[in-house]
Structures are given as C-alpha cells and as structure tokens.
Amino acid sequence: MTQLSEQEIIRREKLQELHNLGIDPYPAAEYPVNDTSVNIKTNYSEATKEQFQDVCLAGRIMSIRDMGKAAFAVIQDKAGRIQVYIRRDDICPGEDKTGYDTVFKKLVDIGDFIGIKGYAFITKTGETSIHATSVTMLAKALRPLPVVKSVEGQVFDEVTDPEFKYRQRYVDLVINPEVKEVFVKRTRIMQTIRDFYNNLGYLEVETPILQPIPGGATARPFVTHHNALDMPLYMRIANELYLKRLIVGGFEGVYEFAKDFRNEGMDRTHNPEFTVMEMYAAYKDYEWMMHTTETLLEKIAITLHGTTAVPVGDKVIDFKAPFRRVTMFEAIQEHTGFDISAMDEAQLRDVCKQLNIHVDPKFGKGKLIDEIFGEKCEGHYIQPTFITDYPVEMSPLTKKHRSKPGLVERFELMANGKEIANAYSELNDPLDQRARFEEQVQLMERGDDEAMYIDYDFLRALEYGMPPTSGIGIGIDRLTMLMTNQPSIQDVLFFPQMKQEKQ
C-alpha cells in the first residue's frame, strides 16, 4: 500500500470528524446550481443586482483567507473563479456555531468541493463576490492540490513537469486554467468541421474500430483476438476503405471523426492513438478538395482567433486562402538539388546516400522518395502549402494523374513543417486497385511491415462500381496543436499514452 503523507493523514482524520458530526462528506442529492462565476462577474452591477439576490454556485475551493469570525474563499466552477465572503453569523444564525467554528474553519480544506447559496455584492476593494448565506460540503478532497500562486495575473510556482501534467491531467486542469481552454478550443475545431460538412449535406457516420484487415494506410497495426469468433482482429489504422464502401452504397458525402491506432514510434507529433477526420465526396476530385480544405481551415482560424493569422511559437501562420501549391518533385529539387522524377530504385538509393539519409534495404521506391521528402523538404513549409502530384509508388489507393504519367492525384497539406492533411482523387478502378494491392504484398514479402494488406471485400465493393470520388484525412491532434499554439501532441490529448507508472 502507498504510504500516506502527513497532509493525507490529516485529511483522512478530518473526513472521520465530519462523519462523527453526522455530516456526509459525499452527499448524493442534487445541488441546485443556478449560476456561474463568470456570468455573475460579467453581468452584476447596481442596475442588475436584483437578478443576483438568490444565487447558488458549486465548485472547488482554491484559497481561504481566515479573518476570525469571517473568511474569504475563492471557488472555481466550470466557468472560472469567484470570491466568496463567509461570515459565521450568516451561515450559523442560531446559537450553535459548529457549522462555522468547527466544520468550515477546521475541517474544510483547499481542494474540497462546496456549494454556496447567497447573493452577489461588490466589496470595498471593488471585487464582485458572493455573500454566502449557506455552505454545503459536496466532496472532501483527500489529497492536497499543488500550490500555485497568482498575483495580479502573474503565476508563480506553476506546475510544468510533463510527467505530472500528462499522467495527472485531472490535477493539471484544476490548477492551470489555460489548459482547459486548449481542450475547449479543440472541441470548437471539431464542431466547426462538423458544421462545415453538414452544411454541404454530408453525413457523419461510424465505421468499425476492430477490423479483420488493417487497411487504408501503410502502418504497423495493433493486433488482438476475438474469442467468440476465434480470429485475429486489428485496431484500425485508417477508416478509409469502409467510408469508400459507403460511397459505393449510394451516399454522396460521408465523414467520420475516428480514433486510429498505429503501433509505431512516439514523439512530439506522434501518439499511437490519435484522432483523424476523414471525409469522402462523390463526383469530386483533388482540385475541388484543395479549395474546400483551404476554405475550411480559414474558417476554423477565424472561428478561434477572429483572424486568419495564428501565432505558433515565434511565427505567425496565415490560413488565408488560397494556399501555395508545389509538386513533390519540385519540392525535392528545390531543397536537395536533385531531379528524381525519372529515377529508378537504385538511383534513389544513391541519392539517399549522397544526402546522408539512412534507409532500410527493405524500402521500395515509394518509401525512398518519402524519406527524401521527409528529411530534406517537409520542415521548410511553415505557411500552409499543398504538396501535390505524388509518385504512384507512394499512393496505392490514389487515382493515376490524368495528364502526368507515373504520378497520382494526391496532395498533402503542410503547415509549420508538418503534414496535417492527406487527400486524393480516389482510385475507383477495381483492376488497377487489385494490381496496386499486389505490389504492396511484394513489399511485405521483402520485409516491409508497414506495407498494405489486400482487402478482398473492398475490391469486391469496387467491382460493383464506385463513382469518381475525392477523400481527405485531417489530423485533428496536429491541427489543434497549430490552432492553439501547443508544441507537443501530448498537450492537446487529455490522456496521452505513457509508460506504466511505478507504484
């Protein structure tokens, strides 16, 4: 059993004293909250004070200032913080002062949840506060919160240890209010995307997370076992192939916010469990998708910031449409000096050697080009830029380019040196798709454990006919990092993956 600290022992003793006094420290009854701290602080005035004569708030105690027969406390609710004035004779109007002298002064701690009934007023120092007429214990905290001091808006002793912040996010959210704002903005980003696609008439759908074939991307999957069916299943690495089955089935526009899982490395822009939004639209192509995507991101920036100019670190990234467009071969030639457009696998390996890029012998032509772009080009694209027209070897699910042999109609959106979206004119020729899958199998046989499996049911679906379609995947975690100026993907995930905690 974990050894308790002195503070934890004292709080458990206080818990027992509350029980001894007949006070339930964890009452079950509804507490009738009718207002919030921010609404009161924003809207209370002499002209409106009649509206705030019977307020009921609940929240966590963040500070207490004892003044003998009265005290000031600060409570934090869902909206913010507000000061509360608690006077002994107001909450204990009779002769029995136990509720104040014993319960509030001795048994209530910072971190406890309390309910406050009373009325709003303005103190002599001009601070809008609540004058309490009753105080109710709602939940006793048995662990003390880390002490974070704030003076005139300046924060002292802020908890910044990543191990603590990510593992105990529930405490991080309490003591660092700006963290909560990041996640509020994340939800606003997702809601803006939903509204945008709903207004186009597209349908939000759900597809399987456990899949018999880990299709739709080239990545190493997590594997599990279904006992009732006695068969292996994979955590999805992408939802693409299921969404395209819905286009076959007659939906002309579908999208999904999906949790995907890739059993790969972790760094500041990668987490093994991540959120992606994928959308597919019939009778569209990647040119239409570029225009639609830049319009969407411009809208998200304005929704969050009131402008298209978004601060990211020491830079300002402008999401004003239209975005720059650069082909992949142009990008590689610009940043390496090599024109690789007509090179075979051996020549590409020689280029990698000259550029000091270590590549695995198992890599095929597509992977080699991807390594060159990732190592030497990607980081240069700070402002939003569409990298277009990828080699066919890199894109087994993408339609061949209508006018450029050897290429496909694909783009990736780069911003702040990282990919945040990937889109195609979708391959809808079932014979071509079968051949591409078979090429992936050959890569798998060479030892590429990220090569794509053949999904025979998806091929069968294509054989029934899929209309011309464009699709896109947008990484919600990376997009949130950009839009909220966060340096690490762990800062935009409530509970990022971590090593198991040592007890």
Short mmCIF file of C-alpha atoms in Angstrom, two decimals, residues 142-376:
data_model
loop_
_atom_site.label_atom_id
_atom_site.label_comp_id
_atom_site.label_asym_id
_atom_site.label_seq_id
_atom_site.Cartn_x
_atom_site.Cartn_y
_atom_site.Cartn_z
CA LEU A 142 -8.12 13.60 0.45
CA ARG A 143 -5.06 14.76 -1.50
CA PRO A 144 -3.81 18.37 -1.41
CA LEU A 145 -3.55 20.28 -4.68
CA PRO A 146 -0.13 21.57 -5.74
CA VAL A 147 0.19 25.19 -4.58
CA VAL A 148 0.12 27.64 -7.49
CA LYS A 149 0.22 31.33 -6.57
CA SER A 150 -1.23 34.07 -8.76
CA VAL A 151 -0.64 37.76 -8.07
CA GLU A 152 -2.18 40.41 -10.35
CA GLY A 153 -2.45 37.89 -13.19
CA GLN A 154 1.15 36.70 -12.81
CA VAL A 155 1.51 32.99 -11.99
CA PHE A 156 4.17 31.69 -9.59
CA ASP A 157 5.19 28.08 -8.83
CA GLU A 158 3.30 26.85 -11.91
CA VAL A 159 3.38 23.08 -12.32
CA THR A 160 5.15 22.40 -15.63
CA ASP A 161 6.58 18.90 -15.11
CA PRO A 162 5.34 16.87 -18.12
CA GLU A 163 5.32 13.62 -16.16
CA PHE A 164 2.90 15.17 -13.66
CA LYS A 165 0.83 17.12 -16.21
CA TYR A 166 0.18 14.23 -18.60
CA ARG A 167 -0.21 11.48 -16.03
CA GLN A 168 -2.42 13.51 -13.66
CA ARG A 169 -4.27 15.60 -16.22
CA TYR A 170 -7.20 15.91 -13.82
CA VAL A 171 -4.99 17.98 -11.49
CA ASP A 172 -3.39 19.90 -14.37
CA LEU A 173 -6.85 21.04 -15.47
CA VAL A 174 -7.66 22.30 -11.97
CA ILE A 175 -4.52 24.30 -11.29
CA ASN A 176 -3.74 25.53 -14.83
CA PRO A 177 -6.92 27.13 -16.24
CA GLU A 178 -5.29 27.81 -19.62
CA VAL A 179 -5.01 24.04 -20.16
CA LYS A 180 -8.79 23.69 -20.08
CA GLU A 181 -9.04 26.39 -22.75
CA VAL A 182 -6.91 24.31 -25.13
CA PHE A 183 -9.42 21.46 -24.93
CA VAL A 184 -12.40 23.81 -25.25
CA LYS A 185 -10.82 25.08 -28.48
CA ARG A 186 -10.23 21.51 -29.65
CA THR A 187 -13.96 20.86 -29.35
CA ARG A 188 -14.72 24.12 -31.20
CA ILE A 189 -12.41 23.00 -34.04
CA MET A 190 -14.28 19.70 -34.35
CA GLN A 191 -17.66 21.42 -34.16
CA THR A 192 -16.64 23.88 -36.89
CA ILE A 193 -15.67 20.95 -39.13
CA ARG A 194 -19.00 19.22 -38.40
CA ASP A 195 -20.98 22.36 -39.22
CA PHE A 196 -18.97 22.90 -42.40
CA TYR A 197 -19.60 19.41 -43.79
CA ASN A 198 -23.19 19.27 -42.54
CA ASN A 199 -23.87 22.48 -44.48
CA LEU A 200 -22.59 20.67 -47.59
CA GLY A 201 -25.19 17.99 -46.96
CA TYR A 202 -22.71 15.30 -45.89
CA LEU A 203 -23.50 12.63 -43.32
CA GLU A 204 -21.48 11.90 -40.19
CA VAL A 205 -21.07 8.11 -39.84
CA GLU A 206 -19.29 5.47 -37.76
CA THR A 207 -17.19 2.56 -39.04
CA PRO A 208 -15.54 -0.40 -37.27
CA ILE A 209 -12.56 0.09 -34.97
CA LEU A 210 -11.82 -3.64 -34.84
CA GLN A 211 -11.12 -4.77 -38.39
CA PRO A 212 -10.19 -8.12 -39.98
CA ILE A 213 -7.84 -6.30 -42.38
CA PRO A 214 -5.81 -3.26 -41.25
CA GLY A 215 -6.40 -1.29 -44.45
CA GLY A 216 -6.48 2.28 -45.69
CA ALA A 217 -2.89 3.22 -44.86
CA THR A 218 0.65 1.88 -44.66
CA ALA A 219 1.36 1.41 -40.95
CA ARG A 220 2.11 -1.25 -38.36
CA PRO A 221 -1.15 -2.26 -36.61
CA PHE A 222 -2.03 -3.36 -33.09
CA VAL A 223 -3.28 -6.94 -33.07
CA THR A 224 -5.88 -8.50 -30.77
CA HIS A 225 -8.01 -11.67 -30.72
CA HIS A 226 -11.77 -12.08 -30.85
CA ASN A 227 -12.63 -15.03 -28.59
CA ALA A 228 -16.18 -15.68 -29.80
CA LEU A 229 -15.19 -15.69 -33.47
CA ASP A 230 -11.78 -17.24 -32.71
CA MET A 231 -10.00 -14.93 -35.14
CA PRO A 232 -7.36 -12.19 -35.05
CA LEU A 233 -8.54 -8.59 -35.36
CA TYR A 234 -6.66 -5.35 -35.82
CA MET A 235 -7.19 -1.93 -34.29
CA ARG A 236 -7.90 0.25 -37.29
CA ILE A 237 -5.05 2.24 -38.77
CA ALA A 238 -7.49 4.15 -41.00
CA ASN A 239 -11.20 4.20 -41.78
CA GLU A 240 -10.78 4.96 -45.49
CA LEU A 241 -11.84 1.66 -47.02
CA TYR A 242 -15.07 1.48 -45.00
CA LEU A 243 -16.04 5.05 -45.86
CA LYS A 244 -15.48 4.34 -49.55
CA ARG A 245 -17.74 1.29 -49.23
CA LEU A 246 -20.45 3.77 -48.18
CA ILE A 247 -19.85 5.80 -51.35
CA VAL A 248 -20.33 2.55 -53.30
CA GLY A 249 -23.57 2.08 -51.34
CA GLY A 250 -25.01 5.37 -52.59
CA PHE A 251 -24.03 8.05 -50.06
CA GLU A 252 -22.56 11.02 -51.90
CA GLY A 253 -20.79 12.58 -48.94
CA VAL A 254 -19.72 10.97 -45.65
CA TYR A 255 -17.30 11.91 -42.88
CA GLU A 256 -16.14 10.43 -39.58
CA PHE A 257 -14.12 11.54 -36.58
CA ALA A 258 -12.17 8.37 -35.90
CA LYS A 259 -9.76 7.07 -33.30
CA ASP A 260 -6.96 5.34 -35.22
CA PHE A 261 -4.13 3.26 -33.80
CA ARG A 262 -0.63 2.75 -35.18
CA ASN A 263 1.93 0.61 -33.37
CA GLU A 264 4.82 2.91 -34.15
CA GLY A 265 7.12 5.49 -32.54
CA MET A 266 6.15 8.33 -30.23
CA ASP A 267 7.43 11.90 -30.35
CA ARG A 268 6.07 15.42 -30.05
CA THR A 269 3.85 14.97 -33.14
CA HIS A 270 3.03 11.24 -32.90
CA ASN A 271 0.89 9.30 -30.42
CA PRO A 272 -0.05 5.62 -31.04
CA GLU A 273 -3.73 6.52 -30.54
CA PHE A 274 -4.78 9.60 -32.47
CA THR A 275 -7.85 11.32 -33.88
CA VAL A 276 -8.42 11.83 -37.58
CA MET A 277 -11.34 13.23 -39.54
CA GLU A 278 -11.85 11.53 -42.90
CA MET A 279 -14.33 12.82 -45.49
CA TYR A 280 -15.30 11.39 -48.91
CA ALA A 281 -17.33 13.18 -51.58
CA ALA A 282 -18.65 11.60 -54.77
CA TYR A 283 -18.16 13.29 -58.15
CA LYS A 284 -15.28 15.44 -56.80
CA ASP A 285 -11.51 15.44 -57.41
CA TYR A 286 -8.41 16.56 -55.54
CA GLU A 287 -8.54 20.05 -57.05
CA TRP A 288 -12.01 20.54 -55.54
CA MET A 289 -10.71 19.10 -52.27
CA MET A 290 -7.84 21.60 -52.12
CA HIS A 291 -10.24 24.52 -52.49
CA THR A 292 -12.65 23.05 -49.92
CA THR A 293 -9.87 22.34 -47.41
CA GLU A 294 -8.33 25.80 -47.53
CA THR A 295 -11.80 27.29 -47.10
CA LEU A 296 -12.42 25.05 -44.08
CA LEU A 297 -9.10 25.89 -42.37
CA GLU A 298 -9.59 29.59 -42.99
CA LYS A 299 -12.98 29.28 -41.28
CA ILE A 300 -11.50 27.39 -38.29
CA ALA A 301 -8.82 30.05 -37.77
CA ILE A 302 -11.37 32.85 -37.84
CA THR A 303 -13.72 30.96 -35.50
CA LEU A 304 -10.96 30.51 -32.90
CA HIS A 305 -8.98 33.71 -33.32
CA GLY A 306 -11.13 36.20 -35.20
CA THR A 307 -8.42 36.34 -37.87
CA THR A 308 -6.63 34.01 -40.28
CA ALA A 309 -3.25 34.88 -38.71
CA VAL A 310 -2.45 32.31 -35.99
CA PRO A 311 0.57 32.63 -33.63
CA VAL A 312 2.61 29.41 -33.48
CA GLY A 313 5.75 29.64 -31.35
CA ASP A 314 7.79 32.56 -32.66
CA LYS A 315 5.98 32.52 -36.01
CA VAL A 316 2.64 33.67 -37.37
CA ILE A 317 0.96 31.22 -39.75
CA ASP A 318 -1.65 32.74 -42.04
CA PHE A 319 -4.52 30.45 -43.08
CA LYS A 320 -5.93 32.95 -45.54
CA ALA A 321 -6.99 31.08 -48.70
CA PRO A 322 -5.71 30.27 -51.29
CA PHE A 323 -2.68 28.27 -50.12
CA ARG A 324 0.52 27.80 -52.11
CA ARG A 325 0.76 24.68 -54.34
CA VAL A 326 4.05 22.86 -55.03
CA THR A 327 4.52 19.43 -56.67
CA MET A 328 6.51 16.82 -54.73
CA PHE A 329 9.24 16.62 -57.37
CA GLU A 330 9.52 20.43 -57.43
CA ALA A 331 9.87 20.44 -53.64
CA ILE A 332 12.62 17.81 -53.67
CA GLN A 333 14.52 19.54 -56.45
CA GLU A 334 14.22 22.92 -54.69
CA HIS A 335 15.57 21.66 -51.36
CA THR A 336 18.07 18.98 -52.46
CA GLY A 337 19.13 19.98 -55.97
CA PHE A 338 18.19 16.51 -57.30
CA ASP A 339 15.62 15.93 -60.03
CA ILE A 340 14.35 12.46 -59.09
CA SER A 341 11.35 12.45 -61.43
CA ALA A 342 12.82 9.77 -63.75
CA MET A 343 14.95 7.81 -61.24
CA ASP A 344 14.65 4.10 -60.53
CA GLU A 345 15.09 2.45 -57.11
CA ALA A 346 18.86 2.07 -57.39
CA GLN A 347 19.29 5.73 -58.36
CA LEU A 348 17.08 6.82 -55.46
CA ARG A 349 19.20 4.79 -53.04
CA ASP A 350 22.27 6.57 -54.37
CA VAL A 351 20.59 9.96 -53.82
CA CYS A 352 19.77 8.96 -50.24
CA LYS A 353 23.41 8.02 -49.72
CA GLN A 354 24.60 11.36 -51.09
CA LEU A 355 22.13 13.19 -48.83
CA ASN A 356 23.22 11.13 -45.78
CA ILE A 357 19.72 9.69 -45.34
CA HIS A 358 19.79 6.24 -43.79
CA VAL A 359 17.25 3.93 -45.46
CA ASP A 360 16.28 0.34 -44.79
CA PRO A 361 17.22 -2.20 -47.51
CA LYS A 362 13.58 -3.36 -47.45
CA PHE A 363 12.31 0.03 -48.64
CA GLY A 364 10.83 0.23 -52.11
CA LYS A 365 10.80 3.22 -54.43
CA GLY A 366 7.84 4.92 -52.74
CA LYS A 367 9.36 4.71 -49.27
CA LEU A 368 12.69 6.06 -50.54
CA ILE A 369 11.01 9.13 -52.04
CA ASP A 370 9.02 9.60 -48.83
CA GLU A 371 12.24 9.53 -46.78
CA ILE A 372 13.89 12.13 -49.01
CA PHE A 373 10.91 14.47 -48.77
CA GLY A 374 10.50 13.95 -45.03
CA GLU A 375 14.17 14.51 -44.21
CA LYS A 376 15.00 17.36 -46.57
#
